[in-house]
């Protein structure tokens, strides 16, 4: 089973959408779509969406998700076919979850704000037992620093694409039909955002339903597995 991750939207905190005058173009902070850090055999990368990875469940001793194809932003990260993903961003991007199940990891990556964080090992995973890995906090957004002015104005973030609201107009004063300039998500998909810590506050409307669907699906799989072994 394989999947190709390709979504619209692609950044956290790299556009300062100031509106000093009607019709003025927003200022933009340009940066590369990939940031990489390495520690021993494990490499941590942040990749803007669309990611461009084709993954399959690994059959190696340690488990994880093996990379079967690389394109787009992922190709710029240094990940190569045959490498193994052992961690990936959670639904909200604030944690890294073990990449031991393809379908669950796929859902989390699709819901996580851009950029998506991955930890991978080069080649087959023979040493790290992915199923026994604990969840852990996502690394600070290295390489994606807001300017002093952006930090002063930043107040909310789009949970669908990671676009940070840095406009002079208070977010609560924006019209009800306000939409994310990056992915066109409605206003209800924004939550509070602390630019200094990178942490979000609150829960976007519609998120509970998504989590409930995923949890319900997992519970259903467990029940079916139990019934199958009980027959």
PDB file of N, CA and C in Angstrom, residues 1-2 53-57 65-70 80-83:
ATOM      1  N   UNK A   1       0.855  -1.195   0.000  1.00  0.00           N
ATOM      2  CA  UNK A   1       0.000   0.000   0.000  1.00  0.00           C
ATOM      3  C   UNK A   1       0.882   1.233   0.000  1.00  0.00           C
ATOM      4  N   UNK A   2       0.573   2.194  -0.812  1.00  0.00           N
ATOM      5  CA  UNK A   2       1.423   3.375  -0.913  1.00  0.00           C
ATOM      6  C   UNK A   2       0.550   4.603  -1.054  1.00  0.00           C
ATOM      7  N   UNK A  53       6.382  12.930  -1.132  1.00  0.00           N
ATOM      8  CA  UNK A  53       6.927  11.641  -0.713  1.00  0.00           C
ATOM      9  C   UNK A  53       5.935  10.526  -1.027  1.00  0.00           C
ATOM     10  N   UNK A  54       6.446   9.413  -1.505  1.00  0.00           N
ATOM     11  CA  UNK A  54       5.632   8.210  -1.680  1.00  0.00           C
ATOM     12  C   UNK A  54       6.163   7.193  -0.686  1.00  0.00           C
ATOM     13  N   UNK A  55       5.304   6.749   0.224  1.00  0.00           N
ATOM     14  CA  UNK A  55       5.717   5.879   1.321  1.00  0.00           C
ATOM     15  C   UNK A  55       5.003   4.528   1.299  1.00  0.00           C
ATOM     16  N   UNK A  56       5.667   3.549   1.849  1.00  0.00           N
ATOM     17  CA  UNK A  56       5.059   2.236   2.051  1.00  0.00           C
ATOM     18  C   UNK A  56       5.449   1.720   3.434  1.00  0.00           C
ATOM     19  N   UNK A  57       4.650   0.790   3.946  1.00  0.00           N
ATOM     20  CA  UNK A  57       4.973   0.174   5.229  1.00  0.00           C
ATOM     21  C   UNK A  57       6.274  -0.609   5.098  1.00  0.00           C
ATOM     22  N   UNK A  65       8.236   3.650   7.968  1.00  0.00           N
ATOM     23  CA  UNK A  65       7.695   3.811   6.630  1.00  0.00           C
ATOM     24  C   UNK A  65       8.850   4.020   5.659  1.00  0.00           C
ATOM     25  N   UNK A  66       8.969   3.146   4.693  1.00  0.00           N
ATOM     26  CA  UNK A  66      10.071   3.232   3.750  1.00  0.00           C
ATOM     27  C   UNK A  66       9.709   4.172   2.608  1.00  0.00           C
ATOM     28  N   UNK A  67      10.671   4.976   2.199  1.00  0.00           N
ATOM     29  CA  UNK A  67      10.470   5.934   1.105  1.00  0.00           C
ATOM     30  C   UNK A  67      10.595   5.194  -0.225  1.00  0.00           C
ATOM     31  N   UNK A  68       9.531   5.234  -1.024  1.00  0.00           N
ATOM     32  CA  UNK A  68       9.543   4.568  -2.322  1.00  0.00           C
ATOM     33  C   UNK A  68       9.703   5.548  -3.480  1.00  0.00           C
ATOM     34  N   UNK A  69       9.390   6.819  -3.226  1.00  0.00           N
ATOM     35  CA  UNK A  69       9.526   7.824  -4.272  1.00  0.00           C
ATOM     36  C   UNK A  69       9.702   9.204  -3.670  1.00  0.00           C
ATOM     37  N   UNK A  70      10.499  10.044  -4.327  1.00  0.00           N
ATOM     38  CA  UNK A  70      10.786  11.388  -3.824  1.00  0.00           C
ATOM     39  C   UNK A  70      10.656  12.387  -4.966  1.00  0.00           C
ATOM     40  N   UNK A  80      16.087  10.119   0.327  1.00  0.00           N
ATOM     41  CA  UNK A  80      16.220   9.321  -0.884  1.00  0.00           C
ATOM     42  C   UNK A  80      15.366   8.055  -0.793  1.00  0.00           C
ATOM     43  N   UNK A  81      15.027   7.516  -1.938  1.00  0.00           N
ATOM     44  CA  UNK A  81      14.285   6.258  -1.976  1.00  0.00           C
ATOM     45  C   UNK A  81      15.090   5.196  -1.226  1.00  0.00           C
ATOM     46  N   UNK A  82      14.413   4.469  -0.359  1.00  0.00           N
ATOM     47  CA  UNK A  82      15.084   3.457   0.445  1.00  0.00           C
ATOM     48  C   UNK A  82      15.326   3.884   1.874  1.00  0.00           C
ATOM     49  N   UNK A  83      15.269   5.201   2.152  1.00  0.00           N
ATOM     50  CA  UNK A  83      15.383   5.686   3.528  1.00  0.00           C
ATOM     51  C   UNK A  83      14.099   5.358   4.280  1.00  0.00           C
TER      52      UNK A  83
END
